[in-house]
Each structure stands twice: as structure tokens, then as C-alpha cells.
């Protein structure tokens, strides 16, 4: 938990290394300059030139930035009090920073960076959910052995949702479901008969009949909307990946391997994410899922926020709260509590300071291996075909993701999605099948695979001790 933290007074700043200076890393570098207790002394990217260029663009003094290609150059620049730009984390891993922020989003490189950071005794703020989804619990365990902490980062949805779940459980609420809105809203223009998402507009005249839930069965409306919006993507690997991180931190789990992912108005969330016997779409409780925020042009967005759906166990109390604007289900048996923000690197300082000053993360205290995010073939895959990961969503063409019960790796186990990325198919895989570890050649995932094998050993040992 990270509520109302009062950081101890300090004359020293929390020194950090940021690896990956695009996206999250860039916004962190910019925001860090506004936080009195933080100092981003070191930036790492694919080249020292790129790292230095980003530092200059966000306001760091060019005259004090040193491009370092060796550990010796980095040590000298540190001693001189300069800022350091590097093209290889190994050159700066030994510097006495407090926290390393891994934000590359690259599974193999990120695994190497985390290993080097933990071996050097640094706390790690793990932004790269691609790494976390495969080996996050194992990294956290290895860090504890070194007296340091690996944590997800405030500002990104996993940490925010873990915190909201923890808060709700602390207050004794019964949580029916927890989750987040997807990255992109579904904007319905009734007059034009169009749907827009992620900058793409499609004709969807049939959507109008499903635009309002009214008193109709939830499952019927969810299915009708999905069908009417079928020209737009309704599943994204990052959504499943982030919820895998939450699952391993909290023990919550999806009740559908690919999620339900309904298109829903904000006011409908507690109704839809109720159990089927109460008029919702879920088969159980403590369920993780995602929704696509349905809104009209000009209406407020959920902004990539997070939510919990909780039981309304006192009618009078919730009647009062509903009157104050809280979102309550149509049967008034459940309500949604939510945090409509997702500020990425602009909010990361709370995690960095918690790690650097208190040696505490802002995610789960001791994540365990509950769920695996695995690769699923959407089309036939031929031997010799490369599973190239790319794009903004770090996806693989022809391959989607599923969330399944965790287990140790074997030739016949489904391959973790980001262990499969950038690997070559060794034996054909039929459409509609999981891609299994034995289906892949595993030529370029040594760091991630080795860490995963260490994680499997850690949790196998823990299970044996419990048995």
C-alpha cells in the first residue's frame, strides 16, 4: 500500500537510472526534474547519443551530459557530478544509484537489465510489463534475497489496480470484479452511425439498437455490441499482459482466458461485472477483466483508469452514496469504485521515492506465480516462420494471448507470450491451438528463459515446502 506516505526528510536526492527513454521513460525524465527529492542521473538507450538527445530535449543541461561507452567513463562522470548517457546498462550498473527504472518494453533486453540491476543490489521499478508477465514473481523473489525490491510503477495500470484492490480489501469490501478500461475508447456517433476507436472510424449502423443497456439481459447486450463493432479490434495483448501482473500480485484471476472485454458505458460497469445469477456476465468472484469505454462524442472518458466492483451490503448506506453520485448497478447489489487516471511517467515518483527512501514497492508485497500469459495461434503457423513482435502494442501478427493457470515450463506447456516473441516456429502449429514451448527454437531469449527457469525452481521449492 502507498496511501498517505510521508517520506522522511532527506538532504540527499534519490538517484535513478532510467533504461529506455521513449514513451514512459521520456515522461519520467521530464517529470523527475519537478520532484524535489528525485534526480535522474543516468539515462540508457540503444545508443548513448539517443539517451543524451532525450535528456537534452526534456531540459537537462547539455554541457553536463557525458556520453559514456565504458564503465570507467561512467564512474568518472559520476564522480564529477555529471549526468550520464549510455548505450549499455552494463556500463552503468555499478554506479551507486538508488533505483533503476526498466522501461524498454523489450522482453529479452529488459530481462538482462533486471538481472544486472538486482545482482548489483539496486531496487527496480519495473515498467516493462512484458518482462513482468513472464518472470515478475521470480525477479521479486531474487531481489528479496539481495535485500532489494522489484516493483511495478505508479502511473501505470497494474500498480494502480493492485493498490485499489488492496485498499478495498483493507476496508473489508467484498470484491466481485476488478480491472481497467482498455487503452482506447469506443466513441459512438448515433447521428452518423459510426464507431471510432484508436483513430479509426467504421460504419456501425447496427450499433444503435445496442447503444443502451436498459432492462435487457447483460450478456445479450454485450454480445450484440461486440458483433455490431466487429470491424474494430476488441482484444489487445497489453490489456491481458497488465492483468497478468495484477493476477500474480493479488491472486485474482480471469474467468475467461481471453477476457470478456465488453464494450460498456461507465455507468454500466457494476451491472455487467456482476455474477450471472445477479444479472451480469461473470461466472465467479474476484474476477479480473477489462472494458472498452463506450461514450458519445464529447462525453468524459474513463482515461485508462482502474476499478473494483464491490458488494453493496447495506441498502441504506448505498442509497445515500448513490445519491452522492457513486456508480451503482441497476439492481443496486453492486457498485463501482474507480480511479480514472493513467499518468504513466508523470506519476512514477511515488514508486521511485517509496523504493529509494523506504525500500518498499507499490505493488504486491510478495507476488506469486498464479497466471501465465501465453501465446495462441490465430492462424496456421508453418515451421521456419518467425514470430516477430512489434508495433505500439508489442504484438505478434497471427498470434493472440490468453491468461491461463500458471505452471512450470515443459515442451508441452503453452509458451509465455513474450518468451515466444521473436522466436522461430520449429514444428507446425494449427490455428486455434496454443503455441507450446516445444514448438519453438528458442534462439534469442536466453536471458528471459533462464530467469523463467529460475522462477519455476523458486516456486517449485516453495510448493514442496508447503506440501
Short mmCIF file of C-alpha atoms in Angstrom, two decimals:
data_model
loop_
_atom_site.label_atom_id
_atom_site.label_comp_id
_atom_site.label_asym_id
_atom_site.label_seq_id
_atom_site.Cartn_x
_atom_site.Cartn_y
_atom_site.Cartn_z
CA UNK A 1 0.00 0.00 0.00
CA UNK A 2 1.14 3.52 -0.67
CA UNK A 3 -1.55 5.69 0.95
CA UNK A 4 -0.66 9.00 2.54
CA UNK A 5 3.04 8.19 2.62
CA UNK A 6 5.09 10.85 4.32
CA UNK A 7 8.63 10.44 3.09
CA UNK A 8 11.34 11.11 5.65
CA UNK A 9 13.18 14.39 5.26
CA UNK A 10 16.40 13.95 3.35
CA UNK A 11 19.17 16.24 2.18
CA UNK A 12 20.06 13.71 -0.49
CA UNK A 13 18.07 13.09 -3.62
CA UNK A 14 17.02 9.64 -4.76
CA UNK A 15 19.32 8.99 -7.71
CA UNK A 16 17.89 6.93 -10.54
CA UNK A 17 18.82 5.24 -13.78
CA UNK A 18 16.17 5.17 -16.50
CA UNK A 19 16.54 2.48 -19.19
CA UNK A 20 14.52 3.29 -22.30
CA UNK A 21 13.97 6.98 -22.98
CA UNK A 22 10.90 6.82 -25.21
CA UNK A 23 7.29 6.88 -24.03
CA UNK A 24 7.17 6.24 -20.28
CA UNK A 25 10.91 6.88 -19.89
CA UNK A 26 10.73 10.23 -21.61
CA UNK A 27 7.80 11.43 -19.49
CA UNK A 28 9.61 10.25 -16.35
CA UNK A 29 12.79 12.12 -17.29
CA UNK A 30 10.76 15.28 -17.82
CA UNK A 31 8.71 14.93 -14.63
CA UNK A 32 11.68 13.97 -12.49
CA UNK A 33 13.08 17.48 -12.83
CA UNK A 34 9.99 18.82 -11.00
CA UNK A 35 10.18 16.45 -7.99
CA UNK A 36 12.45 17.90 -5.28
CA UNK A 37 13.64 14.55 -3.89
CA UNK A 38 14.44 12.93 -7.26
CA UNK A 39 17.38 13.12 -9.60
CA UNK A 40 17.67 11.12 -12.82
CA UNK A 41 21.45 10.96 -13.03
CA UNK A 42 21.68 8.25 -15.68
CA UNK A 43 19.79 7.50 -18.91
CA UNK A 44 20.30 4.42 -21.07
CA UNK A 45 19.02 3.76 -24.57
CA UNK A 46 20.11 1.78 -27.63
CA UNK A 47 22.89 4.34 -28.05
CA UNK A 48 24.43 6.91 -25.75
CA UNK A 49 23.59 9.52 -28.39
CA UNK A 50 19.88 8.71 -28.23
CA UNK A 51 19.87 8.81 -24.42
CA UNK A 52 21.66 12.16 -24.43
CA UNK A 53 19.34 13.58 -27.09
CA UNK A 54 16.26 12.78 -25.00
CA UNK A 55 17.79 14.27 -21.86
CA UNK A 56 18.52 17.50 -23.75
CA UNK A 57 15.03 17.60 -25.27
CA UNK A 58 13.37 17.47 -21.83
CA UNK A 59 15.60 20.14 -20.34
CA UNK A 60 18.79 18.61 -18.96
CA UNK A 61 21.83 20.89 -19.40
CA UNK A 62 23.75 19.69 -22.45
CA UNK A 63 27.07 20.88 -21.03
CA UNK A 64 26.72 18.50 -18.06
CA UNK A 65 25.73 15.35 -20.01
CA UNK A 66 28.53 12.85 -20.60
CA UNK A 67 28.18 10.12 -23.22
CA UNK A 68 29.82 7.05 -21.72
CA UNK A 69 30.85 3.89 -23.58
CA UNK A 70 32.70 2.16 -20.74
CA UNK A 71 32.22 1.58 -17.03
CA UNK A 72 35.34 3.63 -16.38
CA UNK A 73 33.97 6.64 -18.25
CA UNK A 74 30.68 6.34 -16.37
CA UNK A 75 32.43 6.17 -12.99
CA UNK A 76 34.48 9.28 -13.80
CA UNK A 77 31.39 11.19 -14.93
CA UNK A 78 29.55 10.18 -11.75
CA UNK A 79 32.43 11.33 -9.56
CA UNK A 80 32.41 14.67 -11.38
CA UNK A 81 28.69 15.12 -10.62
CA UNK A 82 27.65 14.99 -14.26
CA UNK A 83 24.64 13.40 -15.93
CA UNK A 84 25.39 10.18 -17.80
CA UNK A 85 24.06 8.90 -21.12
CA UNK A 86 24.90 5.31 -22.03
CA UNK A 87 24.09 2.75 -24.71
CA UNK A 88 24.54 -0.32 -22.49
CA UNK A 89 23.25 -0.71 -18.94
CA UNK A 90 26.26 -2.91 -18.10
CA UNK A 91 28.43 0.22 -18.35
CA UNK A 92 26.46 1.96 -15.57
CA UNK A 93 25.14 -0.95 -13.47
CA UNK A 94 27.78 -0.47 -10.77
CA UNK A 95 27.01 3.21 -10.19
CA UNK A 96 25.59 3.96 -6.71
CA UNK A 97 22.07 4.87 -7.78
CA UNK A 98 19.13 4.02 -5.55
CA UNK A 99 16.60 2.88 -8.15
CA UNK A 100 16.77 1.52 -11.70
CA UNK A 101 13.69 2.11 -13.87
CA UNK A 102 13.38 -0.53 -16.63
CA UNK A 103 11.12 0.93 -19.32
CA UNK A 104 12.32 -0.57 -22.60
CA UNK A 105 9.28 -2.80 -23.17
CA UNK A 106 11.69 -5.33 -24.72
CA UNK A 107 11.36 -8.82 -23.17
CA UNK A 108 14.94 -10.06 -23.64
CA UNK A 109 16.77 -6.78 -23.07
CA UNK A 110 14.53 -5.98 -20.11
CA UNK A 111 15.27 -9.35 -18.52
CA UNK A 112 19.01 -8.69 -18.81
CA UNK A 113 18.66 -5.22 -17.33
CA UNK A 114 16.64 -6.50 -14.38
CA UNK A 115 19.12 -9.29 -13.68
CA UNK A 116 22.08 -6.90 -13.77
CA UNK A 117 20.28 -4.40 -11.54
CA UNK A 118 19.29 -6.98 -8.94
CA UNK A 119 22.77 -8.51 -8.95
CA UNK A 120 24.16 -5.02 -8.29
CA UNK A 121 21.75 -4.60 -5.36
CA UNK A 122 19.55 -1.91 -6.91
CA UNK A 123 15.81 -1.55 -6.39
CA UNK A 124 13.98 -1.94 -9.71
CA UNK A 125 10.90 -0.06 -10.83
CA UNK A 126 9.70 -2.49 -13.50
CA UNK A 127 7.71 -0.62 -16.12
CA UNK A 128 8.19 -3.31 -18.77
CA UNK A 129 5.13 -5.49 -18.23
CA UNK A 130 6.44 -7.78 -20.97
CA UNK A 131 9.19 -8.89 -18.58
CA UNK A 132 6.94 -8.82 -15.52
CA UNK A 133 4.33 -11.12 -17.10
CA UNK A 134 6.94 -13.85 -17.63
CA UNK A 135 9.31 -13.56 -14.65
CA UNK A 136 7.99 -10.82 -12.33
CA UNK A 137 7.36 -13.07 -9.30
CA UNK A 138 10.77 -14.70 -9.71
CA UNK A 139 12.54 -11.35 -10.01
CA UNK A 140 10.80 -10.15 -6.85
CA UNK A 141 11.99 -13.27 -5.00
CA UNK A 142 15.57 -12.90 -6.27
CA UNK A 143 15.56 -9.23 -5.26
CA UNK A 144 14.47 -10.09 -1.73
CA UNK A 145 17.48 -12.38 -1.42
CA UNK A 146 19.67 -9.37 -2.28
CA UNK A 147 17.87 -7.05 0.15
CA UNK A 148 16.24 -5.01 -2.60
CA UNK A 149 12.79 -4.69 -4.15
CA UNK A 150 11.30 -5.09 -7.63
CA UNK A 151 8.01 -3.22 -8.04
CA UNK A 152 5.52 -2.19 -10.72
CA UNK A 153 5.23 1.55 -11.11
CA UNK A 154 2.54 4.03 -10.13
CA UNK A 155 1.06 5.78 -13.11
CA UNK A 156 0.69 2.53 -14.99
CA UNK A 157 -2.43 0.42 -14.59
CA UNK A 158 -1.06 -2.69 -12.81
CA UNK A 159 0.29 -0.77 -9.82
CA UNK A 160 -2.79 1.46 -9.65
CA UNK A 161 -5.13 -1.54 -9.73
CA UNK A 162 -3.12 -3.52 -7.18
CA UNK A 163 -3.31 -0.52 -4.88
CA UNK A 164 -7.08 -0.14 -5.39
CA UNK A 165 -7.70 -3.85 -4.71
CA UNK A 166 -5.55 -3.66 -1.57
CA UNK A 167 -7.41 -0.56 -0.39
CA UNK A 168 -10.80 -2.22 -0.93
CA UNK A 169 -9.77 -5.37 0.89
CA UNK A 170 -8.31 -3.33 3.75
CA UNK A 171 -11.73 -1.73 4.21
CA UNK A 172 -13.45 -5.10 4.22
CA UNK A 173 -15.32 -4.78 0.93
CA UNK A 174 -16.30 -7.94 -0.90
CA UNK A 175 -14.80 -7.55 -4.36
CA UNK A 176 -16.74 -9.15 -7.19
CA UNK A 177 -14.50 -7.94 -10.01
CA UNK A 178 -11.53 -5.70 -10.64
CA UNK A 179 -9.98 -4.35 -13.78
CA UNK A 180 -9.31 -1.42 -16.05
CA UNK A 181 -10.58 0.28 -19.12
CA UNK A 182 -8.79 -0.56 -22.34
CA UNK A 183 -6.33 1.81 -23.90
CA UNK A 184 -8.84 3.21 -26.40
CA UNK A 185 -12.47 4.28 -26.04
CA UNK A 186 -15.28 3.26 -28.39
CA UNK A 187 -16.97 6.50 -29.45
CA UNK A 188 -20.44 6.07 -30.93
CA UNK A 189 -21.86 8.86 -33.05
CA UNK A 190 -25.55 7.97 -33.29
CA UNK A 191 -26.32 10.67 -35.86
CA UNK A 192 -23.59 9.46 -38.21
CA UNK A 193 -23.94 5.77 -37.37
CA UNK A 194 -20.20 5.42 -36.79
CA UNK A 195 -17.86 3.97 -34.19
CA UNK A 196 -14.37 5.36 -33.64
CA UNK A 197 -11.53 3.75 -31.70
CA UNK A 198 -7.79 4.44 -31.75
CA UNK A 199 -8.29 6.97 -34.53
CA UNK A 200 -10.11 4.51 -36.79
CA UNK A 201 -13.72 5.18 -37.76
CA UNK A 202 -16.03 2.47 -39.09
CA UNK A 203 -19.65 2.41 -40.18
CA UNK A 204 -21.72 0.69 -37.49
CA UNK A 205 -25.43 1.41 -38.13
CA UNK A 206 -26.50 -1.72 -36.23
CA UNK A 207 -24.84 -0.48 -33.07
CA UNK A 208 -27.71 1.90 -32.31
CA UNK A 209 -30.00 -0.94 -31.23
CA UNK A 210 -27.41 -1.93 -28.60
CA UNK A 211 -26.38 1.55 -27.52
CA UNK A 212 -28.32 1.37 -24.25
CA UNK A 213 -28.47 -1.48 -21.75
CA UNK A 214 -31.95 -0.66 -20.45
CA UNK A 215 -33.53 -3.72 -18.79
CA UNK A 216 -32.22 -6.24 -21.28
CA UNK A 217 -30.04 -9.24 -20.30
CA UNK A 218 -26.44 -8.11 -19.88
CA UNK A 219 -24.97 -11.00 -21.88
CA UNK A 220 -27.30 -10.28 -24.81
CA UNK A 221 -26.31 -6.61 -25.00
CA UNK A 222 -22.60 -7.40 -24.62
CA UNK A 223 -22.79 -9.91 -27.48
CA UNK A 224 -24.83 -7.54 -29.64
CA UNK A 225 -22.35 -4.71 -29.19
CA UNK A 226 -19.37 -6.96 -29.91
CA UNK A 227 -20.98 -8.17 -33.13
CA UNK A 228 -22.01 -4.68 -34.25
CA UNK A 229 -18.46 -3.43 -33.60
CA UNK A 230 -16.75 -6.46 -35.16
CA UNK A 231 -14.84 -4.28 -37.65
CA UNK A 232 -12.79 -2.91 -34.72
CA UNK A 233 -10.28 -4.86 -32.59
CA UNK A 234 -11.69 -5.82 -29.20
CA UNK A 235 -8.70 -7.60 -27.66
CA UNK A 236 -5.19 -6.22 -27.15
CA UNK A 237 -2.23 -8.13 -25.76
CA UNK A 238 -1.18 -5.26 -23.41
CA UNK A 239 -4.52 -5.46 -21.58
CA UNK A 240 -4.08 -9.16 -20.84
CA UNK A 241 -0.42 -8.63 -20.02
CA UNK A 242 -1.15 -5.95 -17.44
CA UNK A 243 -3.86 -8.02 -15.80
CA UNK A 244 -1.42 -10.95 -15.60
CA UNK A 245 0.85 -8.75 -13.49
CA UNK A 246 -2.14 -7.91 -11.25
CA UNK A 247 -3.16 -11.56 -11.01
CA UNK A 248 0.28 -12.60 -9.77
CA UNK A 249 0.31 -9.79 -7.20
CA UNK A 250 -3.20 -10.34 -5.84
CA UNK A 251 -4.40 -13.87 -6.58
CA UNK A 252 -7.35 -12.55 -8.58
CA UNK A 253 -7.90 -14.29 -11.93
CA UNK A 254 -9.97 -14.01 -15.12
CA UNK A 255 -12.91 -16.34 -15.66
CA UNK A 256 -12.32 -16.30 -19.43
CA UNK A 257 -8.84 -16.90 -20.87
CA UNK A 258 -9.22 -14.10 -23.43
CA UNK A 259 -11.31 -11.92 -21.04
CA UNK A 260 -14.90 -10.82 -21.61
CA UNK A 261 -13.78 -7.31 -22.63
CA UNK A 262 -17.30 -5.84 -23.02
CA UNK A 263 -17.98 -2.53 -24.69
CA UNK A 264 -19.64 -0.67 -21.84
CA UNK A 265 -20.64 2.74 -20.59
CA UNK A 266 -19.02 3.80 -17.33
CA UNK A 267 -22.39 3.63 -15.57
CA UNK A 268 -22.90 0.02 -16.71
CA UNK A 269 -19.70 -1.45 -15.28
CA UNK A 270 -21.07 -2.68 -11.92
CA UNK A 271 -24.06 -4.23 -13.68
CA UNK A 272 -22.05 -6.08 -16.33
CA UNK A 273 -19.27 -7.17 -13.98
CA UNK A 274 -21.64 -8.95 -11.62
CA UNK A 275 -22.21 -12.68 -11.50
CA UNK A 276 -24.60 -14.30 -13.96
CA UNK A 277 -27.05 -15.21 -11.21
CA UNK A 278 -27.24 -11.48 -10.39
CA UNK A 279 -27.74 -10.39 -13.99
CA UNK A 280 -24.08 -9.87 -15.00
CA UNK A 281 -21.65 -11.76 -17.22
CA UNK A 282 -19.23 -13.31 -14.71
CA UNK A 283 -19.05 -16.91 -13.56
CA UNK A 284 -17.44 -16.18 -10.21
CA UNK A 285 -16.00 -13.58 -7.87
CA UNK A 286 -12.59 -11.91 -7.54
CA UNK A 287 -12.51 -11.82 -11.34
CA UNK A 288 -10.14 -9.69 -13.42
CA UNK A 289 -11.35 -8.16 -16.67
CA UNK A 290 -11.23 -5.12 -18.93
CA UNK A 291 -13.89 -2.99 -20.59
CA UNK A 292 -13.89 -0.72 -23.62
CA UNK A 293 -15.31 2.62 -22.52
CA UNK A 294 -18.37 3.37 -24.65
CA UNK A 295 -19.19 7.03 -24.93
CA UNK A 296 -20.64 9.61 -27.26
CA UNK A 297 -18.55 12.39 -28.82
CA UNK A 298 -17.70 14.95 -26.17
CA UNK A 299 -18.54 12.70 -23.21
CA UNK A 300 -15.96 12.08 -20.50
CA UNK A 301 -13.56 9.16 -20.87
CA UNK A 302 -12.52 6.62 -18.23
CA UNK A 303 -8.97 7.64 -19.26
CA UNK A 304 -7.41 4.21 -18.91
CA UNK A 305 -8.44 4.11 -15.26
CA UNK A 306 -8.91 1.17 -12.91
CA UNK A 307 -11.90 -0.08 -10.92
CA UNK A 308 -13.26 -2.55 -8.40
CA UNK A 309 -16.85 -3.75 -8.31
CA UNK A 310 -17.90 -4.37 -4.73
CA UNK A 311 -20.90 -5.77 -2.90
CA UNK A 312 -23.44 -3.24 -1.62
CA UNK A 313 -24.14 -4.96 1.69
CA UNK A 314 -26.13 -2.17 3.34
CA UNK A 315 -29.01 -0.79 1.29
CA UNK A 316 -29.41 2.47 3.18
CA UNK A 317 -25.72 3.33 3.02
CA UNK A 318 -25.56 2.71 -0.72
CA UNK A 319 -28.79 4.59 -1.34
CA UNK A 320 -27.07 7.57 0.26
CA UNK A 321 -23.84 7.02 -1.71
CA UNK A 322 -25.75 6.63 -4.98
CA UNK A 323 -27.35 9.99 -4.26
CA UNK A 324 -23.88 11.47 -3.99
CA UNK A 325 -23.00 10.26 -7.46
CA UNK A 326 -21.43 6.86 -6.91
CA UNK A 327 -21.93 4.33 -9.72
CA UNK A 328 -24.32 1.61 -8.58
CA UNK A 329 -25.64 -1.37 -10.56
CA UNK A 330 -29.21 -1.32 -11.82
CA UNK A 331 -30.22 -3.90 -9.17
CA UNK A 332 -28.26 -1.91 -6.51
CA UNK A 333 -26.47 -5.06 -5.34
CA UNK A 334 -23.04 -3.90 -6.52
CA UNK A 335 -21.19 -0.63 -7.02
CA UNK A 336 -18.06 0.50 -8.79
CA UNK A 337 -15.23 2.35 -7.07
CA UNK A 338 -12.76 3.70 -9.58
CA UNK A 339 -9.67 5.75 -10.19
CA UNK A 340 -9.96 7.43 -13.61
CA UNK A 341 -6.31 8.21 -14.20
CA UNK A 342 -3.35 6.69 -16.00
CA UNK A 343 -0.49 9.17 -16.00
CA UNK A 344 2.46 6.92 -16.87
CA UNK A 345 5.82 8.50 -16.03
CA UNK A 346 4.19 11.65 -14.67
CA UNK A 347 3.12 9.71 -11.58
CA UNK A 348 6.06 7.32 -11.19
CA UNK A 349 7.73 9.43 -8.50
CA UNK A 350 5.65 7.87 -5.70
CA UNK A 351 7.02 4.42 -6.52
CA UNK A 352 10.59 5.65 -7.04
CA UNK A 353 10.59 7.52 -3.72
CA UNK A 354 8.99 4.61 -1.90
CA UNK A 355 11.72 2.31 -3.21
CA UNK A 356 14.58 4.73 -2.67
CA UNK A 357 13.64 6.08 0.76
CA UNK A 358 11.58 3.28 2.31
CA UNK A 359 12.71 0.16 0.41
CA UNK A 360 9.03 -0.54 -0.29
CA UNK A 361 7.33 -1.14 -3.59
CA UNK A 362 3.86 -0.05 -4.63
CA UNK A 363 2.68 -3.39 -6.00
CA UNK A 364 2.10 -6.69 -4.26
CA UNK A 365 4.37 -7.38 -1.29
CA UNK A 366 5.33 -10.86 -2.47
CA UNK A 367 3.88 -11.71 -5.89
CA UNK A 368 3.39 -15.40 -6.62
CA UNK A 369 3.06 -17.36 -9.83
CA UNK A 370 -0.70 -17.67 -10.32
CA UNK A 371 -1.25 -16.86 -14.01
CA UNK A 372 0.71 -17.17 -17.24
CA UNK A 373 0.12 -15.00 -20.30
CA UNK A 374 0.56 -17.46 -23.18
CA UNK A 375 0.66 -17.42 -26.97
CA UNK A 376 -2.28 -18.66 -29.06
CA UNK A 377 -2.21 -19.26 -32.83
CA UNK A 378 -4.95 -17.38 -34.67
CA UNK A 379 -3.87 -18.90 -37.97
CA UNK A 380 -1.78 -21.87 -39.12
CA UNK A 381 1.90 -21.28 -38.38
CA UNK A 382 4.49 -23.03 -40.54
CA UNK A 383 7.86 -24.41 -39.47
CA UNK A 384 10.54 -21.79 -40.04
CA UNK A 385 8.17 -18.86 -39.57
CA UNK A 386 9.42 -16.06 -37.30
CA UNK A 387 7.10 -14.66 -34.62
CA UNK A 388 8.19 -11.06 -34.98
CA UNK A 389 6.99 -8.80 -32.17
CA UNK A 390 6.48 -5.15 -33.00
CA UNK A 391 4.25 -2.12 -33.13
CA UNK A 392 2.95 0.08 -30.36
CA UNK A 393 1.23 -2.87 -28.67
CA UNK A 394 4.24 -5.20 -28.91
CA UNK A 395 2.03 -7.75 -30.65
CA UNK A 396 2.79 -10.68 -32.97
CA UNK A 397 0.85 -10.93 -36.26
CA UNK A 398 -1.37 -14.00 -36.31
CA UNK A 399 -0.85 -14.64 -32.59
CA UNK A 400 -3.05 -13.56 -29.70
CA UNK A 401 -2.76 -14.02 -25.95
CA UNK A 402 -4.60 -15.97 -23.29
CA UNK A 403 -4.43 -15.91 -19.48
CA UNK A 404 -4.18 -19.45 -18.07
CA UNK A 405 -3.32 -21.10 -14.76
CA UNK A 406 0.42 -20.90 -14.18
CA UNK A 407 2.74 -23.85 -14.30
CA UNK A 408 6.39 -24.76 -14.86
CA UNK A 409 7.72 -24.85 -18.39
CA UNK A 410 7.97 -28.06 -20.39
CA UNK A 411 7.96 -28.90 -24.08
CA UNK A 412 4.18 -29.34 -23.94
CA UNK A 413 3.32 -26.33 -21.80
CA UNK A 414 1.86 -23.26 -23.55
CA UNK A 415 4.66 -20.80 -24.24
CA UNK A 416 4.55 -17.50 -22.35
CA UNK A 417 3.68 -14.86 -24.93
CA UNK A 418 6.86 -12.85 -24.57
CA UNK A 419 9.05 -15.96 -24.49
CA UNK A 420 7.54 -16.81 -27.88
CA UNK A 421 8.15 -13.34 -29.27
CA UNK A 422 10.90 -13.08 -31.89
CA UNK A 423 11.41 -16.86 -31.91
CA UNK A 424 11.14 -19.24 -34.87
CA UNK A 425 8.50 -21.94 -35.23
CA UNK A 426 10.18 -25.38 -35.08
CA UNK A 427 7.13 -27.52 -35.84
CA UNK A 428 3.81 -26.51 -37.44
CA UNK A 429 1.09 -25.11 -35.19
CA UNK A 430 -2.56 -25.31 -36.23
CA UNK A 431 -4.89 -22.33 -35.95
CA UNK A 432 -6.86 -22.38 -32.72
CA UNK A 433 -4.04 -24.00 -30.73
CA UNK A 434 -1.72 -22.85 -28.01
CA UNK A 435 1.86 -22.39 -29.15
CA UNK A 436 3.85 -24.75 -26.93
CA UNK A 437 7.42 -24.41 -25.75
CA UNK A 438 8.45 -27.38 -27.90
CA UNK A 439 7.05 -25.65 -30.99
CA UNK A 440 9.79 -23.00 -30.79
CA UNK A 441 13.53 -22.97 -31.42
CA UNK A 442 14.37 -20.50 -28.59
CA UNK A 443 17.42 -18.99 -30.21
CA UNK A 444 17.33 -15.43 -28.86
CA UNK A 445 15.57 -15.47 -25.49
CA UNK A 446 18.38 -16.78 -23.28
CA UNK A 447 18.10 -14.16 -20.53
CA UNK A 448 14.31 -14.37 -20.23
CA UNK A 449 14.25 -18.16 -20.47
CA UNK A 450 16.97 -18.56 -17.83
CA UNK A 451 15.15 -16.23 -15.44
CA UNK A 452 11.91 -18.11 -16.05
CA UNK A 453 13.60 -21.42 -15.26
CA UNK A 454 14.91 -19.88 -12.03
CA UNK A 455 11.38 -18.69 -11.23
CA UNK A 456 9.97 -22.17 -11.84
CA UNK A 457 12.57 -23.60 -9.45
CA UNK A 458 11.78 -21.00 -6.78
CA UNK A 459 8.07 -21.71 -6.77
CA UNK A 460 8.51 -25.47 -7.12
CA UNK A 461 10.65 -25.36 -3.98
CA UNK A 462 8.09 -23.19 -2.17
CA UNK A 463 5.30 -25.56 -3.16
CA UNK A 464 7.31 -28.54 -1.95
CA UNK A 465 7.93 -26.86 1.41
CA UNK A 466 4.23 -26.10 1.78
CA UNK A 467 3.40 -29.71 0.90
#
